[in-house]
GROMACS .gro file of C-alpha atoms in nm:
model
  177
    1UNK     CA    1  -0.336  -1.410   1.957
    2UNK     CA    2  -0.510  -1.620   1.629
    3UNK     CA    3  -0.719  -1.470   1.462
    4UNK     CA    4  -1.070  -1.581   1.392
    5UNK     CA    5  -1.080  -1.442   1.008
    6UNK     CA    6  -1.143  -1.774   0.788
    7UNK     CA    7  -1.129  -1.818   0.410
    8UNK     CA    8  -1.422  -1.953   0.310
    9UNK     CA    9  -1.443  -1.923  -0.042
   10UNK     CA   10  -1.067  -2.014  -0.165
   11UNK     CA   11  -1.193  -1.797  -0.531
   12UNK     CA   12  -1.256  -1.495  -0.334
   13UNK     CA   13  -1.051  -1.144  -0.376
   14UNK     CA   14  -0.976  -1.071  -0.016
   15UNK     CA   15  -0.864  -0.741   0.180
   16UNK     CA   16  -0.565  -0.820   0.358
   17UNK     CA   17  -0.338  -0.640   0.620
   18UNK     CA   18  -0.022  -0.758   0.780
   19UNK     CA   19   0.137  -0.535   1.026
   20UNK     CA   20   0.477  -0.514   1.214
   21UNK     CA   21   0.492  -0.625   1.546
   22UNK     CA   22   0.460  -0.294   1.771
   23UNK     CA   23   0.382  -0.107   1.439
   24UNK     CA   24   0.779  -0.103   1.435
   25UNK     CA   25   0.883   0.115   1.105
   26UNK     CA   26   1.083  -0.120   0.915
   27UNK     CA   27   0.996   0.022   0.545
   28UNK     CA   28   1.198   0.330   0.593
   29UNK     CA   29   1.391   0.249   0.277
   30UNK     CA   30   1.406   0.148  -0.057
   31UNK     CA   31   1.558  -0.193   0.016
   32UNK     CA   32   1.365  -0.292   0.285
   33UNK     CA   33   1.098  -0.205   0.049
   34UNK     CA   34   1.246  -0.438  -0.208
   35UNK     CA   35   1.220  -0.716  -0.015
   36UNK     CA   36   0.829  -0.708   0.008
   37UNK     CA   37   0.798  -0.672  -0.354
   38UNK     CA   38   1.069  -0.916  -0.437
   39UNK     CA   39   0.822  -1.156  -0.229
   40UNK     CA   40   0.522  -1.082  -0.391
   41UNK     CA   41   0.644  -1.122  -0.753
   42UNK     CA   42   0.747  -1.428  -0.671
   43UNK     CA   43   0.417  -1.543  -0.528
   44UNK     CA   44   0.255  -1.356  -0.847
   45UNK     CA   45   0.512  -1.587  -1.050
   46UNK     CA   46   0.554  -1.947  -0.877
   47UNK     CA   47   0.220  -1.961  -0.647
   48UNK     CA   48  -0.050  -1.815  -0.847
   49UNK     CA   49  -0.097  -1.509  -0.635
   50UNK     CA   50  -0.341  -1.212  -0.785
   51UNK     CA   51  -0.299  -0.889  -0.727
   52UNK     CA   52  -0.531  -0.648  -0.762
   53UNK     CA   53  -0.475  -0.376  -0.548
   54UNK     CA   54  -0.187  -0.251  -0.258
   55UNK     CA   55   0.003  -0.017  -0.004
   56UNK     CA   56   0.275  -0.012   0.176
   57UNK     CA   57   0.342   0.166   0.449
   58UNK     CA   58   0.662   0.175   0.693
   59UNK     CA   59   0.507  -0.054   0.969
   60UNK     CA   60   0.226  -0.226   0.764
   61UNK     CA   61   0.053  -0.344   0.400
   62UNK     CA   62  -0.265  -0.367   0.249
   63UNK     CA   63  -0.351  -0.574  -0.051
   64UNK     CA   64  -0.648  -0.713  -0.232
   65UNK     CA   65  -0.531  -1.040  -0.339
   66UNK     CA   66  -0.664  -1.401  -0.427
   67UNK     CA   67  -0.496  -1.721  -0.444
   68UNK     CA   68  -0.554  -2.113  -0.412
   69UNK     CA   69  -0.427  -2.148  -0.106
   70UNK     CA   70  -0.448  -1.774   0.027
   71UNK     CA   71  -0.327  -1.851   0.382
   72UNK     CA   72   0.004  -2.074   0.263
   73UNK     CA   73   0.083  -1.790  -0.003
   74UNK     CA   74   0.077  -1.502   0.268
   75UNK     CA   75   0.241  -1.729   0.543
   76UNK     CA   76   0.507  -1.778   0.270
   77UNK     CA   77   0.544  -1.403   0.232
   78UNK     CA   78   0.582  -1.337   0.589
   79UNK     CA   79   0.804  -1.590   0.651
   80UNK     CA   80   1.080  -1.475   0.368
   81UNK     CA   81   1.063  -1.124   0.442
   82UNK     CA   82   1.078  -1.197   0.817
   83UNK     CA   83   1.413  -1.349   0.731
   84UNK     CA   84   1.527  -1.089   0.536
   85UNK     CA   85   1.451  -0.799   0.741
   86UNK     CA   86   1.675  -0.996   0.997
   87UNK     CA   87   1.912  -1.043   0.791
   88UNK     CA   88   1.964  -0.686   0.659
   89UNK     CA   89   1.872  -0.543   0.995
   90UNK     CA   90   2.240  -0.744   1.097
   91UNK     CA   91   2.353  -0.645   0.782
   92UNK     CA   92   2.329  -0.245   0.832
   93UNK     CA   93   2.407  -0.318   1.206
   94UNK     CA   94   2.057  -0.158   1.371
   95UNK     CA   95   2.086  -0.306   1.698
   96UNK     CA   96   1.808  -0.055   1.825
   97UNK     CA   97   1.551  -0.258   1.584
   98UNK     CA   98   1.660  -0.621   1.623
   99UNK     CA   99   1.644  -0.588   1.961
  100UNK     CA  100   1.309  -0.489   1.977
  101UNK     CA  101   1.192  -0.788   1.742
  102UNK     CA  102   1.418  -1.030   1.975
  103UNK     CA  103   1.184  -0.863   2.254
  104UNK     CA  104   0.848  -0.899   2.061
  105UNK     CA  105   0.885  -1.269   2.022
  106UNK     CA  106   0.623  -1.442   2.136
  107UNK     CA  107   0.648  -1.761   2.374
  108UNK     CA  108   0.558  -2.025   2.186
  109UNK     CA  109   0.752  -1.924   1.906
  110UNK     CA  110   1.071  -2.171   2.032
  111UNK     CA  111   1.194  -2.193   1.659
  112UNK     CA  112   1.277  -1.798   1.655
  113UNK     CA  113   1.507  -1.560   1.772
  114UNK     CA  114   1.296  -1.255   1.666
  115UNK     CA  115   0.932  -1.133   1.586
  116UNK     CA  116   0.874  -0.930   1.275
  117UNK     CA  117   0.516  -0.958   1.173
  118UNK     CA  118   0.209  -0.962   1.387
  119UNK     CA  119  -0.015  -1.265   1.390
  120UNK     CA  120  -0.261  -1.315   1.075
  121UNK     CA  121  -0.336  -1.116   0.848
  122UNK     CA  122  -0.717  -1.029   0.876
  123UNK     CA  123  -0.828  -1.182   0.570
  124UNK     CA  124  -1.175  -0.991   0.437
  125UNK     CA  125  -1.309  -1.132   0.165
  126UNK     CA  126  -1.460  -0.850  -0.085
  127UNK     CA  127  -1.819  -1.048  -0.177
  128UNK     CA  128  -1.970  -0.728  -0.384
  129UNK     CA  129  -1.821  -0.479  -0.658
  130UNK     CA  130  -1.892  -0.161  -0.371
  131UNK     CA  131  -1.718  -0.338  -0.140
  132UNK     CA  132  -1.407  -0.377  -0.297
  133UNK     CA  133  -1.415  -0.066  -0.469
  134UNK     CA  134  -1.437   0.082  -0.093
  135UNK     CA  135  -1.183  -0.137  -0.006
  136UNK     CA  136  -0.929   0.013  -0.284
  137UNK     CA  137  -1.025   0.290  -0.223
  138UNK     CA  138  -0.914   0.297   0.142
  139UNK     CA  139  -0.592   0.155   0.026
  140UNK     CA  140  -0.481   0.425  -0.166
  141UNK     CA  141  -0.622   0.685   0.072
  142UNK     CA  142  -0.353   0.552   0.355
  143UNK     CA  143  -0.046   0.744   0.265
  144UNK     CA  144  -0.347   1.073   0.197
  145UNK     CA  145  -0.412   0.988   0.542
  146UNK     CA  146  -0.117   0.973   0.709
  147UNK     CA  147  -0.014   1.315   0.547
  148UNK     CA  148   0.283   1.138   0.310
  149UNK     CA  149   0.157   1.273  -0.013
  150UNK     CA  150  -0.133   1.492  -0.124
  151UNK     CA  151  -0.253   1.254  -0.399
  152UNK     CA  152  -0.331   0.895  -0.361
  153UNK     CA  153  -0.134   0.829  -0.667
  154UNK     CA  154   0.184   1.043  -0.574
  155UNK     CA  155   0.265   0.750  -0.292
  156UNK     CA  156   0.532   0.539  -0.486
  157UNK     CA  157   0.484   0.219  -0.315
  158UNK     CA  158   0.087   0.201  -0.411
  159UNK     CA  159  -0.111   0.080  -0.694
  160UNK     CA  160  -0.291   0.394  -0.721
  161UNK     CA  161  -0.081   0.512  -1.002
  162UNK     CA  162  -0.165   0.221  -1.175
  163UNK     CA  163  -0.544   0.229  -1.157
  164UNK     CA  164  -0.576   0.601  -1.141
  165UNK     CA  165  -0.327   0.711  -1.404
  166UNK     CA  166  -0.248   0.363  -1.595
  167UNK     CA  167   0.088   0.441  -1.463
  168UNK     CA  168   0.312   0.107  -1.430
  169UNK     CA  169   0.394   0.096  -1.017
  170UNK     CA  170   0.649  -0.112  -0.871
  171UNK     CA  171   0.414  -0.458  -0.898
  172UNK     CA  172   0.236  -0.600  -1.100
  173UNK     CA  173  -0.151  -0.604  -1.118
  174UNK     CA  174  -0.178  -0.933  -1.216
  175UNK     CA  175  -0.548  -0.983  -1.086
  176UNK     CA  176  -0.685  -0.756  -1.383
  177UNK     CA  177  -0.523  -1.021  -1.649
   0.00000   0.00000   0.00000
């Protein structure tokens, strides 16, 4: 189903989420991590995405981002890591999981074999300085949440080291610059 989240304001820093389809857990380890961030440095480097805040999770993301063209930068993320999951999936031979993405493939998608990510990505744009400290705030609470780590900024694959402790994470908070 499409979503009904718009961009209005193509300036904006915007809360985003994109989740795997069936809240499948593909980030289980470090490489399919890699593949994320590999993505988003090279939006960060070659399509003039900001970052300003993230999480990652082993079925989803959250980032506060902005960019030009916000939609076409995330599409593009999706898209490559999509691929790549596939294609390490094959590579580590986990028929269990691509079988489940070739089952999760949605109808009208004639052009693919499989389904990785969900549909949109449930852009929120953050209009006030409380809202998007909230909104970072909720991000680095997730792996807190979910019982991963006691400390917000003990979850590796967050920027909460980086704004909590100044600690260099795995990305780059280019948004801050």
């Amino acid at each position: 189903m499409r979503s009904t989240y718009k961009i209005c304001n193509p300036h904006g820093a915007f809360f985003i989420t994109s989740t795997i389809v069936d809240w499948l857990p593909v980030f289980k380890s470090p490489p399919y991590f890699e593949i994320l961030f590999e993505s988003i440095r090279f939006s960060q480097l070659k399509k003039g995405l900001k970052l300003y805040a993230y999480v990652f999770l082993d079925n989803h993301f959250h980032l506060i981002v902005s960019a030009d063209n916000l939609s076409n930068v995330i599409g593009s993320i999706k898209g490559y890591t999509a691929k790549e999951i596939i294609r390490k999936l094959k590579e580590d031979r986990n028929e269990s999981l691509l079988e489940k993405f070739r089952q999760a493939k949605l109808k009208y998608k004639i052009k693919s074999e499989f389904q990785i990510w969900q549909e949109s990505f449930h852009p929120q744009e953050l209009i006030t300085d409380r809202i998007f400290e909230q909104k970072v705030d909720y991000i680095h609470m997730n792996p807190v949440r979910r019982g991963l780590v006691k400390e917000p900024e003990d979850w590796e694959y967050s920027s909460a080291g980086n704004i909590i402790s100044g600690i260099e994470g795995v990305l780059h908070l280019n948004g801050w610059d």
